[in-house]
Short mmCIF file of C-alpha atoms in Angstrom, two decimals:
data_model
loop_
_atom_site.label_atom_id
_atom_site.label_comp_id
_atom_site.label_asym_id
_atom_site.label_seq_id
_atom_site.Cartn_x
_atom_site.Cartn_y
_atom_site.Cartn_z
CA MET A 22 -6.00 -7.47 10.21
CA TRP A 23 -3.81 -4.92 11.92
CA SER A 24 -4.69 -6.05 15.42
CA GLN A 25 -2.87 -4.84 18.50
CA ARG A 26 -2.07 -7.20 21.34
CA GLN A 27 -3.06 -5.40 24.53
CA GLY A 28 -2.90 -6.99 27.93
CA ARG A 29 -5.49 -6.18 30.56
CA LEU A 30 -4.21 -7.07 34.01
CA ARG A 31 -6.80 -7.98 36.64
CA PRO A 32 -6.36 -7.85 40.45
CA LEU A 33 -5.12 -10.94 42.25
CA ARG A 34 -4.97 -13.09 39.08
CA CYS A 35 -1.46 -12.57 37.82
CA GLY A 36 -0.14 -16.04 37.14
CA VAL A 37 1.76 -16.88 34.00
CA GLU A 38 -1.13 -18.78 32.40
CA GLU A 39 -3.54 -15.95 33.18
CA LEU A 40 -1.26 -13.41 31.48
CA ARG A 41 -0.90 -15.64 28.45
CA ARG A 42 -4.65 -16.23 28.26
CA ARG A 43 -5.40 -12.52 28.34
CA ARG A 44 -2.82 -11.79 25.65
CA ARG A 45 -4.29 -14.48 23.40
CA GLU A 46 -7.74 -12.94 23.86
CA GLN A 47 -6.48 -9.52 22.82
CA GLU A 48 -4.71 -10.90 19.75
CA ALA A 49 -8.05 -11.07 17.93
CA GLY A 50 -8.22 -7.31 17.78
CA ALA A 51 -9.30 -5.24 20.75
CA MET A 52 -8.06 -1.77 19.80
CA GLY A 53 -7.08 1.02 22.15
CA GLU A 54 -6.83 4.69 21.39
CA GLY A 55 -3.35 4.42 19.90
CA ALA A 56 -4.34 1.54 17.63
CA ARG A 57 -7.43 3.44 16.47
CA GLU A 58 -5.19 6.36 15.57
CA VAL A 59 -3.07 4.07 13.38
CA ALA A 60 -6.20 2.65 11.76
CA ALA A 61 -7.49 6.14 11.05
CA LEU A 62 -4.21 7.11 9.41
CA ARG A 63 -4.33 4.00 7.24
CA LYS A 64 -7.93 4.69 6.26
CA ALA A 65 -7.08 8.27 5.31
CA ARG A 66 -4.13 7.15 3.20
CA ARG A 67 -6.25 4.51 1.52
CA GLU A 68 -8.99 7.01 0.67
CA GLN A 69 -6.46 9.51 -0.63
CA GLN A 70 -5.01 6.82 -2.88
CA LEU A 71 -8.48 5.77 -4.04
CA VAL A 72 -9.64 9.18 -5.19
CA SER A 73 -6.37 10.14 -6.85
CA LYS A 74 -6.18 10.41 -10.61
CA ARG A 75 -3.09 10.61 -12.76
CA LEU A 76 -2.50 12.79 -15.77
CA LEU A 77 0.00 11.70 -18.38
CA ARG A 78 1.20 14.46 -20.68
CA ASP A 79 4.06 13.92 -23.09
CA GLU A 80 4.37 16.98 -25.31
CA THR A 81 5.87 16.27 -28.72
CA SER A 82 8.65 18.40 -30.12
CA GLU A 83 6.21 19.97 -32.56
CA GLU A 84 3.98 21.14 -29.74
CA ALA A 85 6.93 22.50 -27.78
CA GLU A 86 8.11 24.46 -30.80
CA GLU A 87 4.72 26.03 -31.35
CA ALA A 88 4.53 26.97 -27.66
CA CYS A 89 0.78 27.32 -27.98
CA VAL A 90 -1.28 28.29 -24.96
CA ALA A 91 -4.33 26.12 -24.30
CA VAL A 92 -7.54 28.06 -24.81
CA ILE A 93 -11.19 27.37 -24.04
CA LEU A 94 -12.94 26.01 -27.11
CA GLY A 95 -16.52 26.65 -28.17
CA GLU A 96 -18.84 24.25 -29.97
CA ALA A 97 -17.88 25.49 -33.44
CA GLU A 98 -14.16 25.07 -32.77
CA ILE A 99 -14.62 21.60 -31.31
CA GLN A 100 -16.69 20.55 -34.31
CA GLN A 101 -14.08 21.97 -36.67
CA PHE A 102 -11.24 20.05 -34.99
CA LEU A 103 -13.26 16.83 -35.03
CA ARG A 104 -14.03 17.25 -38.75
CA LEU A 105 -10.38 17.93 -39.52
CA ALA A 106 -9.29 14.92 -37.49
CA GLN A 107 -11.72 12.73 -39.42
CA ARG A 108 -11.46 14.10 -42.93
CA GLY A 109 -8.49 16.46 -43.10
CA PRO A 110 -6.77 16.46 -46.52
CA GLU A 111 -3.36 15.69 -45.00
CA GLU A 112 -2.37 13.33 -42.22
CA LYS A 113 -0.31 16.02 -40.49
CA GLU A 114 -3.34 18.32 -40.42
CA ARG A 115 -5.49 15.58 -38.90
CA GLU A 116 -2.92 14.90 -36.21
CA GLN A 117 -2.59 18.62 -35.39
CA ALA A 118 -6.37 18.94 -35.05
CA LEU A 119 -6.30 16.32 -32.27
CA VAL A 120 -3.37 18.10 -30.60
CA SER A 121 -5.38 21.36 -30.54
CA LEU A 122 -8.48 19.57 -29.30
CA ARG A 123 -6.54 17.91 -26.50
CA ARG A 124 -5.12 21.26 -25.39
CA GLY A 125 -8.63 22.68 -25.24
CA LEU A 126 -9.88 19.68 -23.23
CA GLN A 127 -7.56 20.68 -20.41
CA HIS A 128 -10.21 23.24 -19.48
CA PRO A 129 -13.37 22.13 -17.59
CA GLU A 130 -15.48 24.50 -19.73
CA THR A 131 -14.30 22.83 -22.93
CA GLN A 132 -14.91 19.38 -21.42
CA GLN A 133 -18.52 20.25 -20.64
CA THR A 134 -19.06 21.65 -24.12
CA PHE A 135 -17.47 18.59 -25.69
CA ILE A 136 -19.66 16.00 -23.95
CA ARG A 137 -22.80 17.99 -24.80
CA LEU A 138 -22.03 17.76 -28.51
CA GLU A 139 -23.80 14.82 -30.10
CA GLY A 140 -21.41 12.25 -31.51
CA SER A 141 -18.25 13.79 -30.04
CA ILE A 142 -17.23 10.72 -28.04
CA ARG A 143 -18.25 8.48 -30.93
CA THR A 144 -15.90 10.42 -33.20
CA LEU A 145 -12.99 9.91 -30.79
CA VAL A 146 -13.78 6.20 -30.59
CA GLY A 147 -13.74 6.02 -34.38
CA LEU A 148 -10.32 7.65 -34.47
CA LEU A 149 -9.14 5.34 -31.73
CA THR A 150 -9.86 2.37 -34.01
CA SER A 151 -8.52 3.95 -37.21
CA ASN A 152 -5.64 2.52 -39.23
CA GLN A 153 -3.35 5.46 -38.47
CA ALA A 154 -1.22 4.94 -35.36
CA LEU A 155 -0.64 8.65 -34.63
CA LEU A 156 -4.36 9.37 -34.93
CA GLN A 157 -5.05 6.53 -32.51
CA LEU A 158 -2.56 8.03 -30.10
CA GLY A 159 -4.06 11.52 -30.47
CA ALA A 160 -7.57 10.21 -29.80
CA ALA A 161 -6.32 8.26 -26.78
CA ARG A 162 -4.75 11.45 -25.39
CA CYS A 163 -8.03 13.34 -25.79
CA LEU A 164 -9.89 10.61 -23.89
CA HIS A 165 -7.19 10.67 -21.23
CA GLU A 166 -7.74 14.41 -20.68
CA LEU A 167 -11.46 13.76 -20.27
CA SER A 168 -10.86 10.91 -17.81
CA HIS A 169 -8.85 13.23 -15.59
CA SER A 170 -11.78 15.62 -15.18
CA GLU A 171 -13.03 16.34 -11.68
CA GLN A 172 -16.57 16.36 -13.04
CA SER A 173 -18.12 12.91 -12.86
CA ALA A 174 -20.40 13.59 -15.85
CA VAL A 175 -17.35 14.14 -18.06
CA ALA A 176 -15.71 10.89 -17.03
CA GLU A 177 -18.95 8.91 -17.39
CA ALA A 178 -19.38 10.30 -20.89
CA CYS A 179 -16.31 8.23 -21.80
CA LEU A 180 -18.16 4.96 -21.11
CA PRO A 181 -18.67 4.16 -24.82
CA ALA A 182 -14.89 4.11 -25.24
CA THR A 183 -14.05 1.60 -22.52
CA SER A 184 -14.37 -1.54 -24.65
CA TYR A 185 -12.02 -0.03 -27.24
CA LEU A 186 -9.53 1.00 -24.57
CA LEU A 187 -9.54 -2.57 -23.32
CA THR A 188 -8.80 -3.81 -26.83
CA TYR A 189 -5.41 -2.12 -26.66
CA LEU A 190 -4.51 -4.20 -23.64
CA SER A 191 -5.24 -7.55 -25.25
CA GLY A 192 -3.27 -9.45 -27.85
CA HIS A 193 -5.46 -7.90 -30.56
CA SER A 194 -4.03 -4.42 -29.93
CA ALA A 195 -1.18 -5.12 -32.32
CA ASP A 196 -3.73 -5.53 -35.12
CA PHE A 197 -4.56 -1.81 -34.96
CA ILE A 198 -0.97 -0.63 -34.91
CA THR A 199 0.34 -2.85 -37.69
CA LEU A 200 -2.39 -1.64 -40.01
CA GLU A 201 -0.44 1.61 -40.35
CA ASP A 202 0.44 2.44 -43.98
CA GLY A 203 -1.87 -0.33 -45.16
CA GLY A 204 0.14 -3.18 -43.70
CA ALA A 205 -1.59 -6.50 -43.07
CA PRO A 206 -2.64 -7.26 -39.49
CA SER A 207 -0.17 -10.13 -39.39
CA SER A 208 2.80 -7.95 -40.41
CA PRO A 209 5.48 -7.67 -37.70
CA ALA A 210 5.48 -4.30 -35.96
CA ARG A 211 8.42 -2.02 -36.72
CA PRO A 212 10.34 -0.52 -33.74
CA GLU A 213 8.58 2.83 -34.07
CA THR A 214 5.15 1.20 -34.18
CA ALA A 215 6.04 -0.97 -31.17
CA LEU A 216 6.89 2.22 -29.30
CA LEU A 217 3.58 3.76 -30.33
CA LEU A 218 1.82 0.64 -29.09
CA SER A 219 3.46 0.92 -25.67
CA CYS A 220 2.57 4.63 -25.49
CA SER A 221 -1.03 3.84 -26.43
CA GLN A 222 -1.23 1.07 -23.85
CA GLU A 223 0.22 3.32 -21.16
CA LEU A 224 -2.30 6.06 -21.98
CA CYS A 225 -5.19 3.61 -22.04
CA LEU A 226 -4.21 2.13 -18.70
CA TYR A 227 -4.00 5.50 -16.96
CA THR A 228 -7.27 6.50 -18.62
CA LEU A 229 -8.98 3.34 -17.42
CA GLY A 230 -7.52 3.86 -13.94
CA ASN A 231 -8.96 7.37 -13.83
CA LEU A 232 -12.36 6.14 -15.01
CA ILE A 233 -12.36 3.31 -12.46
CA VAL A 234 -11.90 5.86 -9.68
CA GLU A 235 -14.87 7.87 -10.90
CA SER A 236 -17.88 5.61 -10.36
CA GLU A 237 -19.22 2.14 -9.77
CA ALA A 238 -21.08 2.42 -13.09
CA VAL A 239 -17.76 2.47 -14.91
CA ARG A 240 -16.50 -0.55 -12.99
CA ARG A 241 -19.76 -2.43 -13.59
CA GLN A 242 -19.25 -1.96 -17.32
CA LEU A 243 -15.56 -2.86 -17.34
CA LEU A 244 -15.90 -6.20 -15.55
CA PRO A 245 -18.12 -7.97 -18.12
CA GLN A 246 -16.10 -6.32 -20.89
CA GLY A 247 -13.12 -8.29 -19.63
CA ILE A 248 -10.83 -5.86 -17.85
CA VAL A 249 -9.26 -8.59 -15.71
CA PRO A 250 -8.23 -10.81 -18.68
CA ALA A 251 -7.06 -7.69 -20.53
CA LEU A 252 -4.83 -6.70 -17.61
CA ALA A 253 -3.56 -10.27 -17.32
CA ALA A 254 -2.54 -10.16 -21.00
CA CYS A 255 -0.95 -6.74 -20.67
CA ILE A 256 1.14 -7.59 -17.59
CA GLN A 257 3.47 -9.56 -19.84
CA SER A 258 4.53 -6.35 -21.61
CA PRO A 259 8.30 -5.75 -21.74
CA HIS A 260 7.79 -1.99 -21.26
CA LEU A 261 8.22 -0.73 -17.68
CA THR A 262 6.04 2.33 -18.35
CA VAL A 263 3.18 0.04 -19.38
CA LEU A 264 3.65 -2.16 -16.31
CA GLU A 265 3.65 0.84 -13.98
CA ALA A 266 0.47 2.16 -15.59
CA LEU A 267 -1.09 -1.29 -15.31
CA GLY A 268 -0.26 -1.39 -11.61
CA TYR A 269 -1.99 1.96 -11.16
CA ALA A 270 -5.15 0.84 -12.98
CA LEU A 271 -5.27 -2.47 -11.11
CA ALA A 272 -4.77 -0.73 -7.76
CA GLN A 273 -7.76 1.52 -8.44
CA LEU A 274 -9.85 -1.52 -9.33
CA LEU A 275 -8.81 -3.43 -6.20
CA GLN A 276 -9.71 -0.53 -3.89
CA ALA A 277 -13.33 -0.36 -5.01
CA LYS A 278 -15.80 -1.03 -2.24
CA GLU A 279 -17.27 -3.94 -4.19
CA ALA A 280 -13.83 -5.45 -4.90
CA PRO A 281 -13.86 -8.29 -2.32
CA GLU A 282 -17.08 -9.73 -3.74
CA LYS A 283 -16.95 -8.86 -7.43
CA ILE A 284 -13.36 -8.12 -8.49
CA ILE A 285 -10.72 -9.80 -6.34
CA PRO A 286 -12.00 -13.37 -6.90
CA SER A 287 -11.58 -12.82 -10.65
CA VAL A 288 -8.10 -11.37 -10.15
CA LEU A 289 -7.06 -14.33 -7.99
CA GLY A 290 -8.45 -16.71 -10.60
CA SER A 291 -6.26 -15.15 -13.30
CA THR A 292 -2.51 -15.24 -13.85
CA LEU A 293 -2.12 -11.73 -12.39
CA PRO A 294 -0.99 -12.79 -8.87
CA GLN A 295 1.86 -14.96 -10.20
CA HIS A 296 3.05 -12.21 -12.52
CA MET A 297 2.77 -9.61 -9.76
CA LEU A 298 4.98 -11.70 -7.49
CA GLN A 299 7.49 -12.17 -10.31
CA LEU A 300 7.68 -8.39 -10.73
CA LEU A 301 8.42 -8.09 -7.01
CA GLN A 302 11.35 -10.52 -7.14
CA PRO A 303 14.52 -8.68 -6.04
CA GLY A 304 17.32 -8.48 -8.56
CA PRO A 305 18.81 -6.25 -11.25
CA LYS A 306 15.56 -6.21 -13.24
CA LEU A 307 13.47 -4.93 -10.33
CA SER A 308 11.92 -1.56 -11.17
CA LEU A 309 11.09 0.61 -8.17
CA GLY A 310 8.13 2.29 -9.86
CA VAL A 311 6.62 -1.00 -11.02
CA ALA A 312 7.30 -2.72 -7.69
CA VAL A 313 5.60 0.09 -5.72
CA GLU A 314 2.42 -0.20 -7.79
CA PHE A 315 2.17 -3.97 -7.55
CA ALA A 316 3.11 -4.10 -3.86
CA TRP A 317 0.10 -1.87 -3.19
CA CYS A 318 -2.03 -4.14 -5.40
CA LEU A 319 -0.91 -7.11 -3.34
CA HIS A 320 -1.69 -5.21 -0.15
CA TYR A 321 -5.27 -4.52 -1.24
CA ILE A 322 -5.79 -8.17 -2.17
CA ILE A 323 -4.40 -9.39 1.15
CA CYS A 324 -6.54 -6.95 3.13
CA SER A 325 -9.65 -8.32 1.43
CA GLN A 326 -8.91 -11.77 2.94
CA VAL A 327 -10.63 -13.40 -0.03
CA ASN A 328 -8.04 -16.16 -0.45
CA ASN A 329 -4.70 -15.34 1.10
CA ALA A 330 -3.86 -19.03 1.31
CA LEU A 331 -3.56 -18.97 -2.49
CA LEU A 332 -1.03 -16.14 -2.34
CA ILE A 333 0.97 -18.04 0.26
CA THR A 334 0.90 -21.09 -2.03
CA HIS A 335 2.25 -18.92 -4.85
CA GLY A 336 5.23 -18.00 -2.64
CA ALA A 337 4.17 -14.54 -1.48
CA LEU A 338 5.91 -14.86 1.89
CA SER A 339 9.18 -15.94 0.31
CA THR A 340 9.09 -13.17 -2.30
CA LEU A 341 8.21 -10.47 0.21
CA GLY A 342 10.80 -11.71 2.70
CA LEU A 343 13.55 -11.53 0.08
CA LEU A 344 12.34 -8.10 -0.98
CA LEU A 345 12.51 -6.90 2.63
CA LEU A 346 16.16 -8.01 2.83
CA ASP A 347 16.86 -6.30 -0.49
CA LEU A 348 15.26 -3.05 0.69
CA ALA A 349 17.37 -3.05 3.85
CA GLY A 350 20.49 -3.40 1.73
CA ALA A 351 19.32 -0.67 -0.63
CA VAL A 352 18.75 1.94 2.09
CA GLN A 353 22.31 1.37 3.28
CA ARG A 354 23.75 1.83 -0.21
CA THR A 355 21.84 4.83 -1.49
CA GLU A 356 20.22 8.08 -0.46
CA ASP A 357 17.64 7.71 -3.23
CA ALA A 358 14.22 8.97 -2.25
CA GLY A 359 11.38 6.61 -2.96
CA LEU A 360 12.49 3.42 -1.23
CA GLU A 361 10.07 4.13 1.59
CA LEU A 362 7.24 4.07 -0.96
CA LEU A 363 7.98 0.39 -1.56
CA ALA A 364 8.85 -0.47 2.04
CA CYS A 365 5.42 0.59 3.32
CA PRO A 366 3.24 -1.86 1.31
CA VAL A 367 5.83 -4.65 1.64
CA LEU A 368 5.74 -4.36 5.43
CA ARG A 369 1.95 -4.31 5.45
CA CYS A 370 1.72 -7.36 3.19
CA LEU A 371 4.09 -9.37 5.36
CA SER A 372 2.39 -8.31 8.59
CA ASN A 373 -1.04 -9.30 7.37
CA LEU A 374 0.03 -12.59 5.79
CA LEU A 375 1.67 -13.64 9.06
CA THR A 376 -1.75 -13.55 10.75
CA GLU A 377 -3.21 -16.08 8.31
CA ALA A 378 -4.22 -19.53 9.50
CA ALA A 379 -2.37 -21.00 6.51
CA VAL A 380 0.91 -19.62 7.90
CA GLU A 381 0.15 -20.94 11.35
CA ALA A 382 -0.63 -24.36 9.87
CA VAL A 383 2.51 -24.74 7.74
CA GLY A 384 4.83 -22.52 9.76
CA VAL A 385 6.74 -19.42 8.76
CA HIS A 386 8.66 -19.75 5.51
CA PRO A 387 12.38 -20.57 6.02
CA GLN A 388 13.36 -17.24 4.49
CA LEU A 389 11.42 -15.48 7.25
CA ARG A 390 12.93 -17.58 10.03
CA ASP A 391 16.39 -16.19 9.35
CA GLU A 392 17.60 -13.64 11.91
CA ARG A 393 18.59 -11.49 8.94
CA VAL A 394 14.91 -10.57 8.70
CA VAL A 395 15.01 -9.02 12.18
CA ALA A 396 18.29 -7.24 11.37
CA ALA A 397 16.83 -5.95 8.09
CA LEU A 398 13.74 -4.72 9.87
CA PHE A 399 15.83 -2.69 12.33
CA ILE A 400 17.83 -1.20 9.46
CA LEU A 401 14.54 -0.04 7.96
CA LEU A 402 13.32 1.27 11.33
CA ASP A 403 16.46 3.37 11.62
CA PHE A 404 15.95 4.58 8.04
CA PHE A 405 12.33 5.55 8.83
CA LEU A 406 13.43 7.33 12.00
CA GLN A 407 15.80 9.50 9.96
CA LYS A 408 13.73 9.97 6.80
CA GLN A 409 10.07 9.08 7.37
CA PRO A 410 9.04 8.68 11.04
CA SER A 411 5.40 8.19 10.04
CA LEU A 412 6.36 4.73 8.72
CA LEU A 413 7.78 3.49 12.03
CA PRO A 414 4.44 1.91 13.05
CA GLU A 415 4.46 -0.16 9.85
CA GLY A 416 7.80 -1.75 10.73
CA LEU A 417 6.81 -2.24 14.35
CA TRP A 418 3.56 -4.00 13.38
CA LEU A 419 5.63 -6.51 11.44
CA LEU A 420 8.04 -6.94 14.34
CA ASN A 421 5.03 -7.50 16.61
CA ASN A 422 3.60 -10.18 14.33
CA LEU A 423 6.99 -11.87 13.96
CA THR A 424 7.62 -12.04 17.71
CA ALA A 425 4.07 -12.72 18.89
CA ASN A 426 4.22 -16.50 18.55
CA SER A 427 7.86 -17.14 17.66
CA PRO A 428 10.54 -17.70 20.32
CA SER A 429 13.15 -17.81 17.54
CA PHE A 430 12.44 -14.23 16.47
CA CYS A 431 12.53 -13.12 20.10
CA THR A 432 15.89 -14.86 20.45
CA SER A 433 17.15 -13.07 17.32
CA LEU A 434 16.11 -9.71 18.72
CA LEU A 435 18.00 -10.39 21.94
CA SER A 436 21.08 -11.97 20.38
CA LEU A 437 21.48 -9.01 18.02
CA ASP A 438 21.34 -6.61 21.03
CA LEU A 439 18.36 -4.76 19.63
CA THR A 440 16.55 -4.08 22.89
CA GLU A 441 18.22 -0.71 23.41
CA PRO A 442 17.57 0.55 19.84
CA LEU A 443 13.95 -0.46 20.38
CA LEU A 444 13.74 1.47 23.64
CA GLN A 445 15.12 4.57 21.92
CA LEU A 446 11.93 4.71 19.86
CA LEU A 447 9.79 5.26 22.96
CA SER A 448 10.18 9.02 22.63
CA VAL A 449 8.86 9.22 19.05
CA SER A 450 5.10 9.14 19.62
CA ASN A 451 2.41 7.41 21.66
CA VAL A 452 1.55 5.07 18.80
CA VAL A 453 5.19 4.04 18.36
CA SER A 454 5.66 3.68 22.12
CA GLY A 455 2.65 1.40 22.41
CA LEU A 456 3.97 -0.84 19.64
CA VAL A 457 7.50 -0.95 21.08
CA LEU A 458 6.11 -2.05 24.44
CA THR A 459 3.91 -4.66 22.77
CA VAL A 460 6.96 -6.18 21.08
CA LEU A 461 8.83 -6.23 24.39
CA CYS A 462 5.83 -7.95 25.99
CA ASN A 463 6.00 -10.59 23.27
CA VAL A 464 9.61 -11.26 24.23
CA ALA A 465 9.03 -11.22 27.99
CA GLU A 466 6.08 -13.57 27.68
CA LYS A 467 8.37 -16.33 26.40
CA GLY A 468 9.65 -16.98 29.91
CA PRO A 469 12.41 -16.47 32.49
CA ALA A 470 15.34 -16.90 30.09
CA TYR A 471 14.02 -14.11 27.88
CA CYS A 472 13.26 -11.76 30.77
CA GLN A 473 16.74 -12.36 32.14
CA ARG A 474 18.25 -11.14 28.87
CA LEU A 475 15.87 -8.19 28.69
CA TRP A 476 16.51 -7.03 32.21
CA PRO A 477 20.04 -5.56 32.23
CA GLY A 478 20.50 -2.04 30.98
CA PRO A 479 17.97 0.73 30.47
CA LEU A 480 14.72 -1.29 30.49
CA LEU A 481 13.49 -0.40 33.98
CA PRO A 482 14.35 3.34 33.74
CA SER A 483 12.61 3.44 30.37
CA LEU A 484 9.50 1.80 31.78
CA LEU A 485 9.41 4.22 34.70
CA ASP A 486 9.59 7.06 32.17
CA THR A 487 6.60 5.65 30.26
CA LEU A 488 4.58 5.62 33.48
CA ALA A 489 4.75 9.40 33.33
CA PHE A 490 2.83 9.33 30.02
CA SER A 491 -0.83 10.26 29.94
CA ASP A 492 -1.69 7.89 27.08
CA THR A 493 -3.59 4.95 28.56
CA VAL A 494 -2.46 2.50 25.87
CA VAL A 495 1.22 3.21 26.50
CA VAL A 496 0.81 3.04 30.27
CA GLY A 497 -1.27 -0.12 29.99
CA GLN A 498 1.41 -1.86 27.95
CA SER A 499 4.05 -0.72 30.46
CA LEU A 500 2.02 -2.25 33.27
CA GLU A 501 1.77 -5.55 31.42
CA LEU A 502 5.49 -5.65 30.72
CA LEU A 503 6.29 -4.89 34.36
CA GLN A 504 3.94 -7.65 35.49
CA LEU A 505 5.72 -10.15 33.25
CA LEU A 506 9.12 -9.02 34.55
CA PHE A 507 7.97 -9.32 38.16
CA LEU A 508 6.78 -12.88 37.48
CA TYR A 509 9.84 -14.08 35.60
CA GLN A 510 12.81 -12.00 36.73
CA PRO A 511 13.95 -12.34 40.35
CA GLY A 512 14.71 -8.96 41.85
CA ALA A 513 12.72 -6.97 39.30
CA ALA A 514 9.99 -6.06 41.78
CA GLN A 515 12.52 -5.00 44.41
CA ALA A 516 14.40 -2.83 41.88
CA PHE A 517 11.08 -1.25 40.91
CA LEU A 518 10.31 -0.38 44.53
CA GLN A 519 13.80 1.03 45.11
CA ARG A 520 13.31 3.38 42.15
CA SER A 521 10.07 4.79 43.61
CA GLY A 522 7.92 2.72 41.29
CA LEU A 523 4.90 2.80 43.62
CA GLN A 524 4.88 6.57 43.52
CA ALA A 525 4.97 6.46 39.71
CA LEU A 526 1.88 4.24 39.77
CA GLN A 527 -0.11 6.55 42.03
CA ARG A 528 -0.93 9.03 39.25
CA HIS A 529 -2.89 6.31 37.43
CA GLU A 530 -4.86 4.93 40.41
CA GLU A 531 -7.97 6.90 39.50
CA VAL A 532 -7.84 6.32 35.72
CA ALA A 533 -10.79 4.05 34.95
CA GLN A 534 -9.05 2.08 32.19
CA LEU A 535 -5.95 1.48 34.32
CA GLN A 536 -6.92 1.33 37.99
CA ASP A 537 -7.46 -2.47 38.17
CA ARG A 538 -4.12 -3.15 36.50
CA VAL A 539 -2.35 -0.59 38.69
CA ARG A 540 -3.75 -2.25 41.81
CA ALA A 541 -2.70 -5.69 40.58
CA LEU A 542 0.83 -4.51 39.85
CA GLN A 543 1.12 -2.82 43.26
CA GLN A 544 0.14 -6.05 44.98
CA THR A 545 2.60 -8.12 42.90
CA ALA A 546 5.44 -5.68 43.60
CA LEU A 547 4.82 -5.67 47.35
CA ARG A 548 4.70 -9.46 47.46
CA GLY A 549 8.14 -9.36 45.82
#
């Protein structure tokens, strides 16, 4: 979906229609070296996200006071803690047994010993479904430690617990919590029990997310057990910590290799997409942590191309466009780190949705036709340049997709005098340079009026500088832009010759990927 528009000039066929035809052909996705580098970076980031696990540890005041050091536990000690947790004479003693067991489970050796003990997981599951809220929470924390293990056998040993973990995420989870102190299941939860419920849900979500990462076997079990409906029920939680954990678990599920066929259709058929978009609505209630998680979820769904038309129908373009404007305002108001974490998936989502046939059929949403979108994008590009240069390609891909087929966006870029700021990015990297030149080609392709507004200023000197590059993608895009300028802008070819342009082209005459385009440009320049 992240296709690069590369022009390939051919000798003696340099008319306007020929240039347009070649650019339309390349729009489908021919990728040069620079584009492959971007794709490789994206793949690496995706894989890093996929294999990551999260560990949630919230030490209670009692644990902090004891300042106990976690030790490796043997079979006898594990069995003793499990017996105490089940049948200890006092509730405090039972809770402390689970605290000690959880500390021990931080060690891989203890984890291996634990899963070898017959009935150990079954005991935790029993505690997870007990009528004591703190015991439930203690058992959930033990399972969470196991889910974070780097040993796949340890995580897979937790499979018997998955259906019970899912129970916490459904409407029935309140039944467990309100049974505390013998209360009836229909009794309203007290504030402290509501807090325990949210903590339990958060733990269960991170635990499920960790297990989802581990193996396809886990995911195969979770789907028929109803993980998608459980997540859809849980996304209505008022607790931000629960929502952030839910976003993490859902993101792990959506990144599975089997997701496009077996998972994403179910997600799209649920209420999750609508709720996700609501959580991405800009405003005082927007939580950065929650928005980051669900923006990545949306990105994975869009990349699957299962049914992006549905997301567009739900208002994804409008929501993301407003969020882009909000982000641009936020980076101007605050130095807070973390905004780039949200900007990255938002830019990717918008870029990919703009390539959909549904958008081409109905047109770009009014909120994305506003020149404020272009201004906001350049604010973010400047922010990335100062804080996170690796994200510049993300913003430039969006700018490319906005300008590729839209004269109005090209007009906005010119009327806001953004050509020079764009040219200043040419020195950042080859990937960035290639994308900058592609955007400028999009503008120049729109005709003489656009080339006339591009031409004054530093454009020609900048293009001559790029001809000194060794990267064939950058040089190739420079050649295409020059060809468009020669066709549309009177005097451009003569100015090129006066600045020793032919000599600049000579170094590329023997480069296989460039020699035909170099020859074509030389002939066009000499014809004037």
